Amino acid sequence: MLHQNRQALVVEGGGMRGAFTSGVLDAFLQQQFNPFDLCVGVSSGSTNVANYLAAQQHDVSKLMVLRTRPKNYYKATSKGDQLLAKYVFKQKRGFAQSLLNRTQRYNDSVQFVRSASKQQILEVCPPDLKNMAGRLSKNKTKIRYSYDVGIETGLKAIEDWKSL
């Protein structure tokens, strides 16, 4: 059953790309913006959302998804995943199958966010800029830049959310 007034936030992971979502969430905190009944984070996104968590409730009508990849990103099949799956298939069939399906699950999740549904969904993505931090970045300038872009994007997301 869909509860009409429930709102959710989903925060994607991505290693050091999490500097972006950290900036978005800090912008929300600075503006005292927290309309969410349910907050979920994946990997580094769970770390960023930990202090932002509200009461956990399900069945939302309004959903904000913070991604750490640009809007045009779709995951490509990984030869590393395929090789590892082949190596461990006899011993760990479930794990091997998970590796083989990982790309499709990710892309299906992105498609779900973009599909028409009863929920209002706001997808917040970083810009596709070369000077943004990558997953394993150690460059403090790129990490700081990603955070600052996150602040700017977070302020825009607040306005977009209010107009949903």
CSV table of N, CA and C in Angstrom, one decimal:
chain,number,residue,atom,x,y,z
A,1,MET,N,0.8,-1.2,0.0
A,1,MET,CA,0.0,0.0,0.0
A,1,MET,C,0.9,1.2,0.0
A,2,LEU,N,0.6,2.2,-0.9
A,2,LEU,CA,1.4,3.4,-1.0
A,2,LEU,C,0.8,4.5,-0.1
A,3,HIS,N,1.6,5.0,0.8
A,3,HIS,CA,1.2,6.0,1.7
A,3,HIS,C,1.5,7.4,1.0
A,4,GLN,N,0.6,8.2,0.8
A,4,GLN,CA,0.7,9.4,0.0
A,4,GLN,C,1.7,10.4,0.5
A,5,ASN,N,1.9,10.4,1.8
A,5,ASN,CA,2.7,11.5,2.4
A,5,ASN,C,4.1,11.1,2.9
A,6,ARG,N,4.5,9.9,2.5
A,6,ARG,CA,5.9,9.4,2.9
A,6,ARG,C,6.9,9.9,1.9
A,7,GLN,N,8.1,10.3,2.3
A,7,GLN,CA,9.1,10.8,1.5
A,7,GLN,C,10.4,10.1,1.8
A,8,ALA,N,11.2,9.8,0.8
A,8,ALA,CA,12.5,9.0,1.1
A,8,ALA,C,13.7,9.6,0.3
A,9,LEU,N,14.8,9.4,0.9
A,9,LEU,CA,16.1,9.8,0.3
A,9,LEU,C,17.0,8.6,0.2
A,10,VAL,N,17.6,8.3,-1.0
A,10,VAL,CA,18.5,7.3,-1.3
A,10,VAL,C,19.8,7.9,-1.6
A,11,VAL,N,20.9,7.5,-1.0
A,11,VAL,CA,22.2,8.0,-1.2
A,11,VAL,C,23.1,6.9,-1.8
A,12,GLU,N,23.6,7.1,-3.0
A,12,GLU,CA,24.5,6.1,-3.6
A,12,GLU,C,25.9,6.2,-3.1
A,13,GLY,N,26.6,5.1,-3.1
A,13,GLY,CA,28.0,5.0,-2.7
A,13,GLY,C,28.9,5.4,-3.8
A,14,GLY,N,30.2,5.0,-3.7
A,14,GLY,CA,31.2,5.4,-4.7
A,14,GLY,C,32.5,5.8,-4.2
A,15,GLY,N,32.9,5.3,-3.0
A,15,GLY,CA,34.2,5.6,-2.5
A,15,GLY,C,34.3,7.1,-2.3
A,16,MET,N,35.4,7.7,-2.8
A,16,MET,CA,35.7,9.1,-2.6
A,16,MET,C,34.7,10.0,-3.3
A,17,ARG,N,34.0,9.5,-4.3
A,17,ARG,CA,32.9,10.3,-5.0
A,17,ARG,C,31.9,10.7,-3.9
A,18,GLY,N,31.9,10.0,-2.8
A,18,GLY,CA,31.0,10.4,-1.7
A,18,GLY,C,31.2,11.8,-1.2
A,19,ALA,N,32.3,12.4,-1.5
A,19,ALA,CA,32.5,13.8,-1.2
A,19,ALA,C,31.4,14.7,-1.7
A,20,PHE,N,30.9,14.3,-2.9
A,20,PHE,CA,29.8,15.1,-3.6
A,20,PHE,C,28.6,15.0,-2.7
A,21,THR,N,28.2,13.7,-2.4
A,21,THR,CA,26.9,13.6,-1.6
A,21,THR,C,27.1,14.1,-0.2
A,22,SER,N,28.3,14.1,0.3
A,22,SER,CA,28.5,14.8,1.6
A,22,SER,C,28.2,16.3,1.5
A,23,GLY,N,28.6,16.9,0.4
A,23,GLY,CA,28.3,18.3,0.2
A,23,GLY,C,26.8,18.6,0.1
A,24,VAL,N,26.2,17.7,-0.7
A,24,VAL,CA,24.7,17.8,-0.8
A,24,VAL,C,24.0,17.8,0.5
A,25,LEU,N,24.4,16.7,1.3
A,25,LEU,CA,23.7,16.6,2.6
A,25,LEU,C,24.1,17.7,3.6
A,26,ASP,N,25.3,18.2,3.5
A,26,ASP,CA,25.6,19.4,4.4
A,26,ASP,C,24.8,20.6,4.0
A,27,ALA,N,24.6,20.8,2.7
A,27,ALA,CA,23.7,21.9,2.2
A,27,ALA,C,22.3,21.7,2.8
A,28,PHE,N,21.8,20.5,2.8
A,28,PHE,CA,20.5,20.2,3.4
A,28,PHE,C,20.5,20.6,4.9
A,29,LEU,N,21.6,20.2,5.6
A,29,LEU,CA,21.6,20.5,7.0
A,29,LEU,C,21.7,22.0,7.3
A,30,GLN,N,22.5,22.7,6.5
A,30,GLN,CA,22.7,24.1,6.7
A,30,GLN,C,21.3,24.8,6.5
A,31,GLN,N,20.5,24.3,5.6
A,31,GLN,CA,19.2,24.9,5.3
A,31,GLN,C,18.1,24.3,6.2
A,32,GLN,N,18.5,23.4,7.1
A,32,GLN,CA,17.5,22.7,7.9
A,32,GLN,C,16.5,22.0,7.1
A,33,PHE,N,16.9,21.3,6.0
A,33,PHE,CA,16.1,20.6,5.0
A,33,PHE,C,16.1,19.2,5.3
A,34,ASN,N,15.0,18.6,5.9
A,34,ASN,CA,14.9,17.2,6.2
A,34,ASN,C,13.5,16.8,6.2
A,35,PRO,N,12.9,16.7,5.0
A,35,PRO,CA,11.5,16.2,4.9
A,35,PRO,C,11.3,14.7,4.8
A,36,PHE,N,12.4,14.0,5.0
A,36,PHE,CA,12.4,12.5,4.7
A,36,PHE,C,11.9,11.7,5.8
A,37,ASP,N,11.1,10.7,5.5
A,37,ASP,CA,10.6,9.7,6.5
A,37,ASP,C,11.5,8.5,6.5
A,38,LEU,N,12.2,8.3,5.4
A,38,LEU,CA,13.1,7.1,5.2
A,38,LEU,C,14.3,7.6,4.5
A,39,CYS,N,15.5,7.2,5.1
A,39,CYS,CA,16.8,7.5,4.5
A,39,CYS,C,17.6,6.2,4.3
A,40,VAL,N,18.1,6.0,3.1
A,40,VAL,CA,18.9,4.8,2.9
A,40,VAL,C,20.2,5.2,2.2
A,41,GLY,N,21.3,4.6,2.6
A,41,GLY,CA,22.6,4.8,2.0
A,41,GLY,C,23.2,3.5,1.6
A,42,VAL,N,23.9,3.5,0.5
A,42,VAL,CA,24.6,2.4,0.0
A,42,VAL,C,26.1,2.6,0.0
A,43,SER,N,26.9,1.7,0.7
A,43,SER,CA,28.3,1.8,0.8
A,43,SER,C,28.7,3.2,1.4
A,44,SER,N,29.5,4.0,0.7
A,44,SER,CA,29.9,5.3,1.3
A,44,SER,C,28.7,6.2,1.5
A,45,GLY,N,27.7,6.0,0.7
A,45,GLY,CA,26.4,6.7,1.0
A,45,GLY,C,25.8,6.5,2.3
A,46,SER,N,26.0,5.2,2.8
A,46,SER,CA,25.4,4.9,4.1
A,46,SER,C,26.2,5.7,5.2
A,47,THR,N,27.5,5.9,5.0
A,47,THR,CA,28.3,6.6,5.9
A,47,THR,C,27.9,8.1,5.9
A,48,ASN,N,27.6,8.6,4.7
A,48,ASN,CA,27.2,10.0,4.6
A,48,ASN,C,25.8,10.3,5.2
A,49,VAL,N,25.0,9.3,5.1
A,49,VAL,CA,23.6,9.5,5.5
A,49,VAL,C,23.4,9.1,7.0
A,50,ALA,N,24.4,8.5,7.7
A,50,ALA,CA,24.3,8.0,9.0
A,50,ALA,C,23.7,9.0,10.0
A,51,ASN,N,24.3,10.2,10.0
A,51,ASN,CA,23.9,11.3,10.9
A,51,ASN,C,22.6,12.0,10.5
A,52,TYR,N,22.2,11.7,9.3
A,52,TYR,CA,21.1,12.3,8.7
A,52,TYR,C,19.8,11.5,8.8
A,53,LEU,N,19.9,10.3,9.3
A,53,LEU,CA,18.8,9.3,9.3
A,53,LEU,C,17.6,9.9,10.2
A,54,ALA,N,16.5,9.6,9.6
A,54,ALA,CA,15.2,10.0,10.3
A,54,ALA,C,14.5,8.6,10.7
A,55,ALA,N,13.3,8.7,11.3
A,55,ALA,CA,12.6,7.5,11.6
A,55,ALA,C,12.4,6.6,10.3
A,56,GLN,N,12.7,5.4,10.4
A,56,GLN,CA,12.6,4.5,9.2
A,56,GLN,C,11.2,4.1,9.0
A,57,GLN,N,10.6,4.5,7.9
A,57,GLN,CA,9.2,4.1,7.5
A,57,GLN,C,9.3,3.8,6.0
A,58,HIS,N,8.4,2.9,5.6
A,58,HIS,CA,8.4,2.4,4.2
A,58,HIS,C,7.2,3.0,3.5
A,59,ASP,N,7.1,2.6,2.2
A,59,ASP,CA,6.0,3.0,1.4
A,59,ASP,C,5.9,4.5,1.2
A,60,VAL,N,6.8,5.0,0.3
A,60,VAL,CA,6.9,6.5,0.2
A,60,VAL,C,6.2,6.9,-1.1
A,61,SER,N,5.8,8.2,-1.1
A,61,SER,CA,5.2,8.8,-2.3
A,61,SER,C,6.1,9.7,-3.0
A,62,LYS,N,7.1,10.2,-2.3
A,62,LYS,CA,8.1,11.1,-2.8
A,62,LYS,C,9.5,10.7,-2.5
A,63,LEU,N,10.4,10.6,-3.5
A,63,LEU,CA,11.7,10.0,-3.3
A,63,LEU,C,12.8,10.8,-3.9
A,64,MET,N,13.9,11.1,-3.2
A,64,MET,CA,15.0,11.8,-3.7
A,64,MET,C,16.2,10.8,-3.8
A,65,VAL,N,16.8,10.6,-4.9
A,65,VAL,CA,18.0,9.7,-5.0
A,65,VAL,C,19.2,10.5,-5.3
A,66,LEU,N,20.2,10.5,-4.4
A,66,LEU,CA,21.5,11.2,-4.7
A,66,LEU,C,22.4,10.2,-5.3
A,67,ARG,N,22.9,10.4,-6.5
A,67,ARG,CA,23.8,9.5,-7.2
A,67,ARG,C,25.2,10.1,-7.2
A,68,THR,N,26.2,9.3,-7.3
A,68,THR,CA,27.6,9.8,-7.4
A,68,THR,C,28.1,9.7,-8.8
A,69,ARG,N,27.3,9.3,-9.7
A,69,ARG,CA,27.7,9.2,-11.1
A,69,ARG,C,26.9,10.3,-11.9
A,70,PRO,N,27.4,10.8,-13.0
A,70,PRO,CA,26.7,11.7,-13.8
A,70,PRO,C,25.4,11.1,-14.4
A,71,LYS,N,24.4,11.9,-14.7
A,71,LYS,CA,23.1,11.4,-15.2
A,71,LYS,C,23.2,10.4,-16.4
A,72,ASN,N,24.2,10.6,-17.2
A,72,ASN,CA,24.3,9.8,-18.4
A,72,ASN,C,25.1,8.5,-18.2
A,73,TYR,N,25.5,8.2,-17.0
A,73,TYR,CA,26.3,7.0,-16.7
A,73,TYR,C,25.4,5.7,-16.6
A,74,TYR,N,25.8,4.7,-17.3
A,74,TYR,CA,25.3,3.4,-17.2
A,74,TYR,C,26.5,2.5,-17.0
A,75,LYS,N,26.4,1.5,-16.1
A,75,LYS,CA,27.5,0.6,-15.8
A,75,LYS,C,27.7,-0.4,-17.0
A,76,ALA,N,28.9,-0.5,-17.4
A,76,ALA,CA,29.3,-1.5,-18.5
A,76,ALA,C,29.7,-2.8,-17.8
A,77,THR,N,29.6,-3.9,-18.6
A,77,THR,CA,30.0,-5.2,-18.1
A,77,THR,C,31.5,-5.2,-17.8
A,78,SER,N,31.8,-5.8,-16.7
A,78,SER,CA,33.2,-5.9,-16.3
A,78,SER,C,33.8,-7.2,-16.6
A,79,LYS,N,34.9,-7.2,-17.3
A,79,LYS,CA,35.7,-8.5,-17.6
A,79,LYS,C,36.2,-9.1,-16.3
A,80,GLY,N,36.6,-8.2,-15.4
A,80,GLY,CA,37.1,-8.7,-14.1
A,80,GLY,C,36.0,-9.5,-13.3
A,81,ASP,N,34.8,-9.0,-13.3
A,81,ASP,CA,33.7,-9.7,-12.7
A,81,ASP,C,33.4,-11.0,-13.4
A,82,GLN,N,33.5,-11.0,-14.7
A,82,GLN,CA,33.3,-12.3,-15.5
A,82,GLN,C,34.4,-13.3,-15.2
A,83,LEU,N,35.6,-12.9,-15.1
A,83,LEU,CA,36.7,-13.8,-14.8
A,83,LEU,C,36.6,-14.3,-13.4
A,84,LEU,N,36.3,-13.4,-12.4
A,84,LEU,CA,36.2,-13.9,-11.1
A,84,LEU,C,35.0,-14.8,-10.9
A,85,ALA,N,33.9,-14.5,-11.6
A,85,ALA,CA,32.7,-15.4,-11.5
A,85,ALA,C,33.1,-16.8,-12.0
A,86,LYS,N,33.8,-16.8,-13.1
A,86,LYS,CA,34.2,-18.1,-13.7
A,86,LYS,C,35.1,-18.9,-12.8
A,87,TYR,N,36.0,-18.2,-12.1
A,87,TYR,CA,36.9,-18.8,-11.1
A,87,TYR,C,36.2,-19.4,-9.9
A,88,VAL,N,35.3,-18.7,-9.4
A,88,VAL,CA,34.6,-19.1,-8.1
A,88,VAL,C,33.3,-19.9,-8.4
A,89,PHE,N,32.9,-20.1,-9.6
A,89,PHE,CA,31.6,-20.6,-9.9
A,89,PHE,C,31.3,-21.9,-9.2
A,90,LYS,N,32.3,-22.9,-9.2
A,90,LYS,CA,32.0,-24.2,-8.6
A,90,LYS,C,31.9,-24.1,-7.1
A,91,GLN,N,32.6,-23.2,-6.5
A,91,GLN,CA,32.6,-23.1,-5.0
A,91,GLN,C,31.5,-22.2,-4.5
A,92,LYS,N,31.3,-21.1,-5.1
A,92,LYS,CA,30.4,-20.1,-4.6
A,92,LYS,C,29.4,-19.7,-5.8
A,93,ARG,N,28.5,-20.5,-6.1
A,93,ARG,CA,27.6,-20.3,-7.3
A,93,ARG,C,26.8,-19.0,-7.1
A,94,GLY,N,26.3,-18.8,-5.9
A,94,GLY,CA,25.5,-17.6,-5.6
A,94,GLY,C,26.3,-16.3,-5.8
A,95,PHE,N,27.5,-16.3,-5.3
A,95,PHE,CA,28.4,-15.1,-5.4
A,95,PHE,C,28.8,-14.9,-6.9
A,96,ALA,N,29.1,-16.0,-7.6
A,96,ALA,CA,29.4,-15.9,-9.0
A,96,ALA,C,28.3,-15.3,-9.8
A,97,GLN,N,27.1,-15.8,-9.5
A,97,GLN,CA,25.9,-15.3,-10.2
A,97,GLN,C,25.6,-13.9,-9.9
A,98,SER,N,25.9,-13.5,-8.7
A,98,SER,CA,25.7,-12.1,-8.3
A,98,SER,C,26.7,-11.2,-9.1
A,99,LEU,N,27.9,-11.6,-9.2
A,99,LEU,CA,28.9,-10.9,-10.0
A,99,LEU,C,28.5,-10.7,-11.5
A,100,LEU,N,27.9,-11.8,-12.0
A,100,LEU,CA,27.5,-11.8,-13.4
A,100,LEU,C,26.3,-10.9,-13.6
A,101,ASN,N,25.5,-10.7,-12.6
A,101,ASN,CA,24.2,-9.9,-12.7
A,101,ASN,C,24.4,-8.5,-12.2
A,102,ARG,N,25.5,-8.2,-11.7
A,102,ARG,CA,25.8,-6.9,-11.0
A,102,ARG,C,25.5,-5.7,-11.9
A,103,THR,N,26.0,-5.7,-13.1
A,103,THR,CA,25.8,-4.6,-14.1
A,103,THR,C,24.4,-4.4,-14.4
A,104,GLN,N,23.7,-5.5,-14.7
A,104,GLN,CA,22.2,-5.4,-15.0
A,104,GLN,C,21.4,-4.9,-13.9
A,105,ARG,N,21.7,-5.3,-12.6
A,105,ARG,CA,21.0,-4.9,-11.5
A,105,ARG,C,21.2,-3.4,-11.3
A,106,TYR,N,22.4,-2.9,-11.5
A,106,TYR,CA,22.7,-1.5,-11.3
A,106,TYR,C,21.9,-0.7,-12.4
A,107,ASN,N,22.0,-1.1,-13.6
A,107,ASN,CA,21.3,-0.4,-14.7
A,107,ASN,C,19.8,-0.4,-14.5
A,108,ASP,N,19.3,-1.6,-14.1
A,108,ASP,CA,17.8,-1.7,-13.8
A,108,ASP,C,17.4,-0.7,-12.7
A,109,SER,N,18.2,-0.6,-11.7
A,109,SER,CA,17.9,0.4,-10.6
A,109,SER,C,17.9,1.8,-11.1
A,110,VAL,N,18.8,2.2,-12.0
A,110,VAL,CA,18.8,3.5,-12.6
A,110,VAL,C,17.5,3.7,-13.4
A,111,GLN,N,17.2,2.7,-14.2
A,111,GLN,CA,16.0,2.7,-15.0
A,111,GLN,C,14.7,2.9,-14.2
A,112,PHE,N,14.7,2.2,-13.0
A,112,PHE,CA,13.6,2.3,-12.1
A,112,PHE,C,13.4,3.7,-11.6
A,113,VAL,N,14.5,4.4,-11.2
A,113,VAL,CA,14.4,5.7,-10.8
A,113,VAL,C,13.8,6.7,-11.8
A,114,ARG,N,14.1,6.3,-13.1
A,114,ARG,CA,13.7,7.2,-14.2
A,114,ARG,C,12.3,6.8,-14.8
A,115,SER,N,11.7,5.7,-14.4
A,115,SER,CA,10.5,5.2,-14.9
A,115,SER,C,9.3,5.9,-14.3
A,116,ALA,N,8.2,6.0,-15.1
A,116,ALA,CA,7.0,6.6,-14.6
A,116,ALA,C,6.4,5.7,-13.5
A,117,SER,N,6.0,6.3,-12.4
A,117,SER,CA,5.4,5.5,-11.3
A,117,SER,C,4.5,6.4,-10.5
A,118,LYS,N,3.9,5.8,-9.5
A,118,LYS,CA,3.0,6.6,-8.6
A,118,LYS,C,3.9,7.6,-7.7
A,119,GLN,N,5.1,7.2,-7.6
A,119,GLN,CA,6.0,8.1,-6.7
A,119,GLN,C,6.6,9.2,-7.5
A,120,GLN,N,6.8,10.3,-6.9
A,120,GLN,CA,7.5,11.5,-7.4
A,120,GLN,C,9.0,11.2,-7.1
A,121,ILE,N,9.8,11.2,-8.1
A,121,ILE,CA,11.2,10.9,-7.9
A,121,ILE,C,12.1,12.0,-8.4
A,122,LEU,N,13.0,12.5,-7.6
A,122,LEU,CA,14.0,13.5,-8.0
A,122,LEU,C,15.3,12.8,-7.9
A,123,GLU,N,16.0,12.8,-9.1
A,123,GLU,CA,17.3,12.2,-9.2
A,123,GLU,C,18.3,13.3,-9.2
A,124,VAL,N,19.2,13.3,-8.3
A,124,VAL,CA,20.2,14.3,-8.1
A,124,VAL,C,21.6,13.7,-8.5
A,125,CYS,N,22.2,14.2,-9.5
A,125,CYS,CA,23.5,13.7,-10.0
A,125,CYS,C,24.5,14.8,-10.1
A,126,PRO,N,25.8,14.4,-9.9
A,126,PRO,CA,26.9,15.4,-10.1
A,126,PRO,C,27.1,15.7,-11.6
A,127,PRO,N,27.6,16.8,-11.9
A,127,PRO,CA,27.9,17.1,-13.3
A,127,PRO,C,29.0,16.2,-13.8
A,128,ASP,N,29.1,16.0,-15.1
A,128,ASP,CA,30.1,15.1,-15.7
A,128,ASP,C,31.3,16.0,-15.9
A,129,LEU,N,32.1,16.2,-14.9
A,129,LEU,CA,33.3,17.0,-15.0
A,129,LEU,C,34.5,16.2,-14.6
A,130,LYS,N,35.6,16.5,-15.4
A,130,LYS,CA,36.9,15.7,-15.2
A,130,LYS,C,37.5,16.0,-13.8
A,131,ASN,N,37.3,17.2,-13.2
A,131,ASN,CA,37.9,17.5,-12.0
A,131,ASN,C,37.2,17.1,-10.7
A,132,MET,N,36.2,16.2,-10.9
A,132,MET,CA,35.5,15.6,-9.8
A,132,MET,C,36.3,14.4,-9.3
A,133,ALA,N,36.2,14.2,-8.0
A,133,ALA,CA,36.9,13.0,-7.4
A,133,ALA,C,36.4,11.7,-7.9
A,134,GLY,N,37.3,10.8,-8.2
A,134,GLY,CA,36.9,9.4,-8.6
A,134,GLY,C,36.8,8.6,-7.3
A,135,ARG,N,36.4,7.3,-7.5
A,135,ARG,CA,36.2,6.4,-6.4
A,135,ARG,C,37.3,6.3,-5.4
A,136,LEU,N,38.6,6.2,-5.9
A,136,LEU,CA,39.7,6.0,-5.1
A,136,LEU,C,40.6,7.3,-5.1
A,137,SER,N,40.1,8.4,-5.4
A,137,SER,CA,40.9,9.6,-5.4
A,137,SER,C,41.5,10.0,-4.1
A,138,LYS,N,42.8,10.4,-4.2
A,138,LYS,CA,43.5,10.9,-3.0
A,138,LYS,C,43.8,12.4,-3.1
A,139,ASN,N,43.4,12.9,-4.3
A,139,ASN,CA,43.7,14.3,-4.6
A,139,ASN,C,42.8,15.2,-3.7
A,140,LYS,N,43.3,15.9,-2.8
A,140,LYS,CA,42.5,16.7,-1.8
A,140,LYS,C,41.8,17.8,-2.6
A,141,THR,N,42.4,18.4,-3.6
A,141,THR,CA,41.8,19.5,-4.4
A,141,THR,C,40.5,18.9,-5.1
A,142,LYS,N,40.6,17.7,-5.7
A,142,LYS,CA,39.4,17.2,-6.4
A,142,LYS,C,38.3,16.8,-5.4
A,143,ILE,N,38.7,16.3,-4.2
A,143,ILE,CA,37.8,15.9,-3.2
A,143,ILE,C,37.0,17.1,-2.7
A,144,ARG,N,37.8,18.2,-2.4
A,144,ARG,CA,37.2,19.5,-1.9
A,144,ARG,C,36.3,20.1,-3.0
A,145,TYR,N,36.7,20.0,-4.3
A,145,TYR,CA,35.9,20.5,-5.4
A,145,TYR,C,34.6,19.7,-5.5
A,146,SER,N,34.7,18.4,-5.3
A,146,SER,CA,33.5,17.6,-5.4
A,146,SER,C,32.5,18.0,-4.3
A,147,TYR,N,33.1,18.2,-3.1
A,147,TYR,CA,32.3,18.6,-2.0
A,147,TYR,C,31.6,20.0,-2.3
A,148,ASP,N,32.3,20.9,-2.8
A,148,ASP,CA,31.8,22.2,-3.1
A,148,ASP,C,30.7,22.2,-4.1
A,149,VAL,N,30.9,21.3,-5.1
A,149,VAL,CA,29.9,21.1,-6.2
A,149,VAL,C,28.6,20.5,-5.5
A,150,GLY,N,28.9,19.6,-4.6
A,150,GLY,CA,27.8,19.0,-3.8
A,150,GLY,C,26.9,20.0,-3.1
A,151,ILE,N,27.6,21.0,-2.4
A,151,ILE,CA,26.9,22.0,-1.7
A,151,ILE,C,26.0,22.8,-2.7
A,152,GLU,N,26.6,23.2,-3.8
A,152,GLU,CA,25.8,23.9,-4.9
A,152,GLU,C,24.6,23.1,-5.4
A,153,THR,N,24.9,21.9,-5.7
A,153,THR,CA,23.9,21.0,-6.2
A,153,THR,C,22.8,20.7,-5.1
A,154,GLY,N,23.2,20.6,-3.9
A,154,GLY,CA,22.3,20.4,-2.8
A,154,GLY,C,21.3,21.5,-2.6
A,155,LEU,N,21.8,22.7,-2.8
A,155,LEU,CA,20.9,23.9,-2.7
A,155,LEU,C,19.9,23.9,-3.8
A,156,LYS,N,20.3,23.5,-5.0
A,156,LYS,CA,19.4,23.4,-6.2
A,156,LYS,C,18.4,22.3,-6.0
A,157,ALA,N,18.9,21.2,-5.4
A,157,ALA,CA,18.0,20.1,-5.1
A,157,ALA,C,16.8,20.4,-4.2
A,158,ILE,N,17.1,21.3,-3.2
A,158,ILE,CA,16.1,21.7,-2.3
A,158,ILE,C,15.0,22.4,-3.0
A,159,GLU,N,15.4,23.3,-3.9
A,159,GLU,CA,14.4,24.0,-4.7
A,159,GLU,C,13.6,23.1,-5.6
A,160,ASP,N,14.3,22.2,-6.3
A,160,ASP,CA,13.6,21.2,-7.2
A,160,ASP,C,12.7,20.3,-6.4
A,161,TRP,N,13.1,19.9,-5.1
A,161,TRP,CA,12.2,19.1,-4.3
A,161,TRP,C,10.9,19.8,-3.9
A,162,LYS,N,11.1,21.1,-3.6
A,162,LYS,CA,9.9,21.9,-3.2
A,162,LYS,C,8.9,22.1,-4.4
A,163,SER,N,9.4,22.0,-5.6
A,163,SER,CA,8.5,22.2,-6.8
A,163,SER,C,8.0,20.9,-7.3
A,164,LEU,N,8.3,19.7,-6.7
A,164,LEU,CA,7.8,18.5,-7.1
A,164,LEU,C,6.3,18.4,-6.8
